[in-house]
């Protein structure tokens, strides 16, 4: 289920990326650069929401709802159901393939058609915990989280084995 308010933000993220040489200015979900940029944008949106909560500019429930809307919209993108014409999907981008892979790799107890969202919510939680680290450690942790999430969305096991239980 897609949120109306998240769709314009995700659509903006999926505008043809100028640094990429994609045919016909489309974003290929098989391209590691595209996937990393989408994950990084999600992380940046999450960091911004958490910082707004810390500064008292945003209620925690509103921040969580906003992050969930973004995760839900990206769930549709990565599972090939978003309808965005600027996105090139592959047979991998289905609940039966990507959803099942995430369910197995990240030990998700969610339906396969909701596993990208669940993984992204867990990622946002990890980012929130990274805010407690000193600046240089935080940047390193956020970069590692970005790479691991991109690897998962591309169907690769992250370099470090993960053993995660997610209660979202």
Coordinates of C-alpha atoms in Angstrom, one line a residue:
X1 CA 0.0 0.0 0.0
X2 CA 1.6 3.3 -1.2
X3 CA 1.3 6.6 0.6
X4 CA 0.3 9.6 -1.5
X5 CA 2.7 11.9 0.4
X6 CA 5.7 9.5 -0.1
X7 CA 5.2 9.0 -3.8
X8 CA 6.3 12.5 -4.9
X9 CA 9.5 12.2 -2.9
X10 CA 10.3 8.8 -4.3
X11 CA 9.4 10.0 -7.8
X12 CA 11.9 12.9 -7.3
X13 CA 14.6 10.4 -6.2
X14 CA 13.9 8.4 -9.4
X15 CA 14.3 11.2 -11.8
X16 CA 17.0 10.3 -14.2
X17 CA 20.3 10.6 -12.3
X18 CA 22.6 13.0 -14.2
X19 CA 25.8 11.2 -13.2
X20 CA 24.7 7.9 -14.7
X21 CA 24.8 7.0 -18.3
X22 CA 21.6 5.1 -18.5
X23 CA 19.9 4.6 -21.9
X24 CA 17.0 6.8 -22.3
X25 CA 17.6 8.4 -18.9
X26 CA 16.2 5.6 -16.9
X27 CA 17.3 4.1 -13.6
X28 CA 18.2 0.4 -13.8
X29 CA 17.6 -1.5 -10.5
X30 CA 20.4 -3.9 -11.6
X31 CA 22.9 -1.0 -11.6
X32 CA 24.8 -0.9 -8.3
X33 CA 25.2 2.9 -8.5
X34 CA 21.5 3.4 -8.8
X35 CA 20.7 1.1 -5.9
X36 CA 23.3 2.6 -3.6
X37 CA 22.0 6.1 -4.4
X38 CA 18.5 5.1 -3.6
X39 CA 19.6 3.5 -0.3
X40 CA 21.7 6.5 0.6
X41 CA 18.8 8.9 -0.1
X42 CA 16.6 6.8 2.2
X43 CA 19.3 6.9 4.9
X44 CA 19.6 10.7 4.4
X45 CA 15.8 11.1 4.8
X46 CA 15.9 8.9 7.9
X47 CA 18.8 10.9 9.4
X48 CA 17.0 14.2 8.7
X49 CA 13.9 12.9 10.4
X50 CA 15.9 11.7 13.5
X51 CA 17.7 15.0 13.7
X52 CA 14.5 16.9 13.5
X53 CA 13.1 14.8 16.4
X54 CA 16.3 15.5 18.4
X55 CA 15.9 19.2 17.8
X56 CA 12.3 19.1 18.8
X57 CA 11.1 20.2 15.3
X58 CA 9.2 16.9 14.6
X59 CA 7.3 14.5 16.8
X60 CA 8.8 11.0 17.0
X61 CA 5.6 9.3 15.7
X62 CA 5.5 11.7 12.7
X63 CA 9.2 10.9 12.0
X64 CA 8.5 7.1 12.2
X65 CA 5.4 7.5 10.0
X66 CA 7.4 9.5 7.4
X67 CA 10.2 6.9 7.3
X68 CA 7.7 4.1 7.0
X69 CA 6.0 5.9 4.0
X70 CA 9.4 6.2 2.3
X71 CA 10.1 2.5 3.0
X72 CA 6.7 1.5 1.7
X73 CA 7.2 3.5 -1.5
X74 CA 10.7 2.0 -2.0
X75 CA 9.2 -1.5 -1.4
X76 CA 7.0 -0.9 -4.4
X77 CA 10.0 0.4 -6.5
X78 CA 12.3 -2.6 -5.7
X79 CA 9.5 -5.1 -6.1
X80 CA 8.6 -3.7 -9.5
X81 CA 5.1 -2.5 -8.6
X82 CA 5.6 1.3 -8.4
X83 CA 4.6 2.0 -12.0
X84 CA 7.4 4.6 -12.4
X85 CA 8.4 4.6 -16.1
X86 CA 11.9 5.9 -15.2
X87 CA 12.8 2.6 -13.5
X88 CA 14.1 -0.5 -15.2
X89 CA 13.2 -3.6 -13.3
X90 CA 14.4 -7.2 -13.7
X91 CA 13.0 -10.6 -13.0
X92 CA 14.8 -10.3 -9.7
X93 CA 12.5 -7.4 -8.6
X94 CA 9.6 -9.5 -7.5
X95 CA 8.3 -10.7 -4.1
X96 CA 9.0 -14.2 -5.2
X97 CA 12.7 -13.4 -5.9
X98 CA 13.9 -10.4 -3.9
X99 CA 11.3 -10.7 -1.2
X100 CA 12.1 -14.4 -0.6
X101 CA 15.9 -13.6 -0.6
X102 CA 15.5 -10.8 2.0
X103 CA 13.2 -13.0 4.1
X104 CA 15.8 -15.7 4.2
X105 CA 19.0 -13.5 4.5
X106 CA 17.7 -11.1 7.1
X107 CA 15.4 -13.6 8.9
X108 CA 12.3 -11.5 8.2
X109 CA 9.0 -12.8 9.4
X110 CA 7.0 -10.8 7.0
X111 CA 5.2 -11.6 3.7
X112 CA 7.6 -11.6 0.8
X113 CA 5.8 -8.6 -0.7
X114 CA 6.6 -6.5 2.4
X115 CA 10.2 -7.6 2.9
X116 CA 11.9 -4.6 1.3
X117 CA 10.0 -2.3 3.6
X118 CA 10.8 -4.3 6.6
X119 CA 14.5 -4.4 5.7
X120 CA 14.5 -0.6 5.2
X121 CA 12.8 0.0 8.5
X122 CA 15.5 -2.1 10.2
X123 CA 18.1 -0.1 8.3
X124 CA 16.6 3.1 9.6
X125 CA 16.8 1.7 13.1
X126 CA 20.4 0.9 12.7
X127 CA 21.0 4.5 11.4
X128 CA 19.3 5.9 14.4
X129 CA 21.7 3.9 16.6
X130 CA 24.6 5.1 14.6
X131 CA 23.7 8.7 15.6
X132 CA 25.1 7.9 19.1
X133 CA 28.6 7.2 17.6
X134 CA 31.3 9.9 17.3
X135 CA 31.2 11.7 13.9
X136 CA 34.0 9.7 12.2
X137 CA 32.6 6.4 13.4
X138 CA 29.1 7.4 12.5
X139 CA 30.1 8.2 8.9
X140 CA 31.9 4.8 8.6
X141 CA 28.9 3.0 10.1
X142 CA 26.4 4.7 7.7
X143 CA 28.6 3.9 4.7
X144 CA 28.8 0.3 5.8
X145 CA 25.0 0.1 6.3
X146 CA 24.5 1.7 2.8
X147 CA 26.7 -0.9 1.2
X148 CA 25.2 -3.8 3.0
X149 CA 21.6 -2.7 2.2
X150 CA 22.5 -2.1 -1.5
X151 CA 24.1 -5.6 -1.6
X152 CA 21.0 -7.2 -0.2
X153 CA 18.7 -5.3 -2.7
X154 CA 21.0 -6.5 -5.5
X155 CA 20.7 -10.1 -4.3
X156 CA 24.2 -10.4 -2.8
X157 CA 25.0 -11.4 0.7
X158 CA 26.8 -8.5 2.5
X159 CA 30.5 -9.2 3.2
X160 CA 29.8 -9.6 6.9
X161 CA 27.4 -12.3 7.6
X162 CA 24.2 -10.9 9.1
X163 CA 22.1 -12.5 11.8
X164 CA 19.2 -10.1 12.4
X165 CA 15.8 -10.5 14.0
X166 CA 13.5 -7.8 13.0
X167 CA 10.4 -6.7 14.9
X168 CA 8.8 -3.9 12.9

